[in-house]
PDB file of C-alpha atoms in Angstrom:
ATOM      1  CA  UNK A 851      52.495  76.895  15.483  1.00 52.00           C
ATOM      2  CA  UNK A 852      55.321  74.421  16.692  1.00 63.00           C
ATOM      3  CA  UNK A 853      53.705  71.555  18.661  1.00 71.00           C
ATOM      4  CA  UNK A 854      54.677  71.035  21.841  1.00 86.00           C
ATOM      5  CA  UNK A 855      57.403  68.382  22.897  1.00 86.00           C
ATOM      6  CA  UNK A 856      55.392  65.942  24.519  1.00 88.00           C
ATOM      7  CA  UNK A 857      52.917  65.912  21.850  1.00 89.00           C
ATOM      8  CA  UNK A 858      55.532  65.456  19.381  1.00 87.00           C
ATOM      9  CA  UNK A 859      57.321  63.033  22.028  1.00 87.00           C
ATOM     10  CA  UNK A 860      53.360  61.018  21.757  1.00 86.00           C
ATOM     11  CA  UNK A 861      53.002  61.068  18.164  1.00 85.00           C
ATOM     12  CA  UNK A 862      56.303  59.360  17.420  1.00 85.00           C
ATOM     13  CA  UNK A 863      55.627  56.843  20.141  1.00 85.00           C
ATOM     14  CA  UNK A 864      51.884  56.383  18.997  1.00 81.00           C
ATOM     15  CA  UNK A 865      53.713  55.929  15.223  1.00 83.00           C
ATOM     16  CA  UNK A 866      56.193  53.199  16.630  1.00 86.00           C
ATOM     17  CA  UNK A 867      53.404  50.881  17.581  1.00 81.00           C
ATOM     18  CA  UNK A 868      51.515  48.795  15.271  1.00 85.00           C
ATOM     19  CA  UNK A 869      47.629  48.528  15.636  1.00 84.00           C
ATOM     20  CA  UNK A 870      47.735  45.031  14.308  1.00 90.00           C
ATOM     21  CA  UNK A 871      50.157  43.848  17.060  1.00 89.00           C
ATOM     22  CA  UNK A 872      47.942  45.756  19.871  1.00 88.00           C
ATOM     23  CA  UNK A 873      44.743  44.495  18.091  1.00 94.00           C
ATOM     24  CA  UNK A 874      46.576  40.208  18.470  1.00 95.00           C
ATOM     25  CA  UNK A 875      47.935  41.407  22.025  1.00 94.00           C
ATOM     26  CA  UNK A 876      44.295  42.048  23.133  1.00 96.00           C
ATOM     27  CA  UNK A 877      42.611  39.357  21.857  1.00 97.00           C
ATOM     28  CA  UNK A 878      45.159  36.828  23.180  1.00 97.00           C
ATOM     29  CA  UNK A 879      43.570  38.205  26.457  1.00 97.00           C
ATOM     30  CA  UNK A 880      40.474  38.170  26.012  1.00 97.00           C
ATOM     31  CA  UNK A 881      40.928  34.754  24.913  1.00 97.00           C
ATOM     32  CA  UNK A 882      42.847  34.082  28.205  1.00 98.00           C
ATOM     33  CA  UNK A 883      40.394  35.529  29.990  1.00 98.00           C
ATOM     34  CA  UNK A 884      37.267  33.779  29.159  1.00 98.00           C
ATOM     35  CA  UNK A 885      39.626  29.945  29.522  1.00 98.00           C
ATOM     36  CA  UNK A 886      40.504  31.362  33.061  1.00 98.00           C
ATOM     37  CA  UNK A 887      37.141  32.283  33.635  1.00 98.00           C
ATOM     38  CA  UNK A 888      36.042  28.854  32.715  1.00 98.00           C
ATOM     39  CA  UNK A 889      38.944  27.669  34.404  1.00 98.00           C
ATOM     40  CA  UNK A 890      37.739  28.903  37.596  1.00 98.00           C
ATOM     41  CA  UNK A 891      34.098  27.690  36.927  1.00 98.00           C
ATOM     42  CA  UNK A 892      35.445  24.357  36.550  1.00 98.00           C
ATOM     43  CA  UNK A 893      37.075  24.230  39.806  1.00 98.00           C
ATOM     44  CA  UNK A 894      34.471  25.799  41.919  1.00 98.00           C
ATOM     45  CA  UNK A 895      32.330  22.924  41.175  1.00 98.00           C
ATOM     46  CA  UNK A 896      35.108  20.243  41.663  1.00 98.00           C
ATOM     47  CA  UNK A 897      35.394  22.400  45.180  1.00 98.00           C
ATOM     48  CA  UNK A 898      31.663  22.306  46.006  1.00 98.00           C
ATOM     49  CA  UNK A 899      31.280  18.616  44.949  1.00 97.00           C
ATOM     50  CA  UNK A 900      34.369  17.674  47.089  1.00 97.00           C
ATOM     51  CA  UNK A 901      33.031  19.284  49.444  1.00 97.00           C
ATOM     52  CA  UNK A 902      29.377  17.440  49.393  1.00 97.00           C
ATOM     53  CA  UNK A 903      31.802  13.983  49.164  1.00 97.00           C
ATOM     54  CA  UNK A 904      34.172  14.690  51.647  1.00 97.00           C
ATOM     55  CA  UNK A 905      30.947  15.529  53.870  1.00 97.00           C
ATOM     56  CA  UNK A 906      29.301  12.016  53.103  1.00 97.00           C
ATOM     57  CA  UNK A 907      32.366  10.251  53.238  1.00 97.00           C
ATOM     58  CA  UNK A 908      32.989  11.613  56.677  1.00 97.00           C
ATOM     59  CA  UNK A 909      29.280  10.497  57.929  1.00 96.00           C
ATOM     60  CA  UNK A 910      30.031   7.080  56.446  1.00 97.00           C
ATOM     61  CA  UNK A 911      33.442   6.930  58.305  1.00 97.00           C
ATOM     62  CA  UNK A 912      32.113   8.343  61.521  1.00 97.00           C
ATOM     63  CA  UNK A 913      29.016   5.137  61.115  1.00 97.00           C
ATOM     64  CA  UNK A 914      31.663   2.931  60.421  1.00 97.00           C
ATOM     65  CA  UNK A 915      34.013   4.315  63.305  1.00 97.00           C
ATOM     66  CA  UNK A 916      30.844   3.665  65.552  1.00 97.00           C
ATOM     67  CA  UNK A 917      30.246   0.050  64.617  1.00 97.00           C
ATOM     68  CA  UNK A 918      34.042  -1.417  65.330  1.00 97.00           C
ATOM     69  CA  UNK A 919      34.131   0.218  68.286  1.00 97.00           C
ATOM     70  CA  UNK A 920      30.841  -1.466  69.286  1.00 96.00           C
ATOM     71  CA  UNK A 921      32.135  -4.886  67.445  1.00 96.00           C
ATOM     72  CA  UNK A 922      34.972  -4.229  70.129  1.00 96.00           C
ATOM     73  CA  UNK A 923      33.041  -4.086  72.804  1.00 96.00           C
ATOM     74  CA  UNK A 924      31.254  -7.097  72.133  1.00 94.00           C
ATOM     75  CA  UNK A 925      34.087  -8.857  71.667  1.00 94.00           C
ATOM     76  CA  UNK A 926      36.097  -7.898  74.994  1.00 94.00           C
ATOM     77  CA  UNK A 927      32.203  -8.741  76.831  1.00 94.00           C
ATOM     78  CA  UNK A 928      32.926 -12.202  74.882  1.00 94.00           C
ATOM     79  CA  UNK A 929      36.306 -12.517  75.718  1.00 92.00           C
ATOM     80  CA  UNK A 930      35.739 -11.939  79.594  1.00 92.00           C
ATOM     81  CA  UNK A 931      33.161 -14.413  79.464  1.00 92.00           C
ATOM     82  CA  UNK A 932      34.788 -16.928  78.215  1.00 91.00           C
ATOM     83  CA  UNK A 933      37.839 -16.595  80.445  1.00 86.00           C
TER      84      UNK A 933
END
């Protein structure tokens, strides 16, 4: 029996390709995969401690904010009474 054209079609395709070039092709991925994996590990805890700075930073800012506008207050209240 004469095989069929596609499976002849597949077997000269499947002949073409080299196993060892497959076989490098997929491990260059898997390598890829676990750096971008680790990649992304890395930054999600860059993103969550940003995040915990930023939030401090803001509180300290926002405490700061407070106290010059109080030092300004004073000041003007010193100002007028000295005029």
């Amino acid at each position: 029996m004469e095989p069929s054209a596609s499976r002849a079609f597949c077997s000269r395709v499947l002949a073409m390709v080299n196993a060892e070039d497959v076989n490098a092709i997929i491990q260059a991925q898997k390598s890829m995969l676990d750096r971008f994996e680790k990649t992304n590990e890395m930054l999600l805890n860059f993103n969550n401690l940003s995040s915990v700075r930023m939030q401090q930073m803001s509180e300290r800012f926002l405490h700061h904010t407070r106290t010059l506008v109080d030092m300004k207050k004073d000041l003007d209240s010193i100002f007028r009474r000295i005029r």
